[in-house]
């Protein structure tokens, strides 16, 4: 029974068990492999692996609580009970209110060290409610998060396990203490020929969509749109997500990576940038990447392409307008005078591509929190376009079907106010019986279909060659 948002979330927060048991173990000599192995162990029906900054991996499993937001309602589950609250068309506000109630409960019980952690995702369609046409949002889930029953943090010098009780703690610690089994044959992967066939699918239709988008831009409807194409894998393709994640992580140099089976989505991804990073001290940062060239095994060719990237008028314009809008979105939630561009047009390697990269930082206003910053910056300008509203309208016209998780975010946060949200790009995505890849390119008035097609192919090579399959 819904007794109103405040009563609903106060009651819910009081039912969420804290992580009361903790254990510190020896460090892993291969954090990525250990986190992937924990994911395979099926400790619970939902899990997340999240690689944060500085080579720290987090594994979370079990739903001490889960929270799901649709356009019209938010549903929370904990301790065998369910709570519902209407959103009045603002699901992110209701979602944030539920997490704020959890933070208040932690404060009341004297929780320290940033409170509880939560993990989740935001679907791209949330953008239409925030910035464009709510009618395009659809009726699917827009946000999903869990507060885990067990969390394992893997760093270079230790492994820390936290759990809701000793039973969860022992189960995770026993798994971590087991000797690695004898090496098993690696799952079959794509051949170079198969990988290129996957990458080339649907390029003609995408080229036509790019041409129509260029016409919109030259007609003055918008300045830039990040147009994407979806590549479904053949029906019944038995993709091994953990093996794909581990193989792909070995070959990529992401800003963040993640492996999850959470809230109806499966994903293995190697994000090139963050949507935002918010510290518990109120420092907020965003990392726009726009402008792309290939990156391979030949250093001399990489240097040539890097120099080309830094002098290409189309790529420089695309990047500059992205940084300009990121500044505006940060300024909307930050203290006056605190927003600065700390880095401008550096070149960052991201697996088989290299990007122009900048970083914009600021300090949140006293009346703003991490979800206010998320509402302003989501979805990343580098996954939408300029202006954001006009770009979203163009994507609705020229892309086939909803994006879902692609272009959205996978995040880790704390009830103490931290939030780290990775942009969902370079990702294998599964939902129901379907599995697919997706990639996009920034379309401006100077774009050609041929170059934008090639850019999507370059980005797809971050994932397609590393697909691994289970036995039929």
mmCIF file of C-alpha atoms in Angstrom, residues 2 16 43 47 54 88 98 107 137 168 176 182 199 227 244 260-261 264 294 345 352 371 378-380 383 421 430:
data_model
loop_
_atom_site.group_PDB
_atom_site.id
_atom_site.type_symbol
_atom_site.label_atom_id
_atom_site.label_comp_id
_atom_site.label_asym_id
_atom_site.label_seq_id
_atom_site.Cartn_x
_atom_site.Cartn_y
_atom_site.Cartn_z
ATOM 1 C CA UNK A 2 1.407 3.380 -0.974
ATOM 2 C CA UNK A 16 17.369 -2.894 4.438
ATOM 3 C CA UNK A 43 26.230 -16.738 -5.678
ATOM 4 C CA UNK A 47 25.514 -9.685 -9.817
ATOM 5 C CA UNK A 54 42.955 3.019 -10.445
ATOM 6 C CA UNK A 88 4.488 12.022 -11.124
ATOM 7 C CA UNK A 98 14.486 6.300 -2.050
ATOM 8 C CA UNK A 107 22.886 8.349 9.615
ATOM 9 C CA UNK A 137 10.226 6.976 -23.306
ATOM 10 C CA UNK A 168 27.259 -14.721 2.989
ATOM 11 C CA UNK A 176 38.133 -16.694 -2.840
ATOM 12 C CA UNK A 182 43.273 -26.701 -13.639
ATOM 13 C CA UNK A 199 30.974 -5.535 -37.818
ATOM 14 C CA UNK A 227 23.856 8.274 -34.530
ATOM 15 C CA UNK A 244 33.842 -12.298 -23.366
ATOM 16 C CA UNK A 260 26.569 -7.725 -15.038
ATOM 17 C CA UNK A 261 23.376 -9.714 -14.920
ATOM 18 C CA UNK A 264 16.835 -7.919 -16.902
ATOM 19 C CA UNK A 294 41.923 3.923 -35.354
ATOM 20 C CA UNK A 345 41.879 17.796 -26.232
ATOM 21 C CA UNK A 352 41.566 -0.282 -31.132
ATOM 22 C CA UNK A 371 21.499 12.766 -8.658
ATOM 23 C CA UNK A 378 22.702 12.289 -18.444
ATOM 24 C CA UNK A 379 22.878 10.994 -21.053
ATOM 25 C CA UNK A 380 26.443 11.924 -21.929
ATOM 26 C CA UNK A 383 26.240 9.740 -26.851
ATOM 27 C CA UNK A 421 28.689 6.339 -13.667
ATOM 28 C CA UNK A 430 21.740 -9.161 -23.754
#
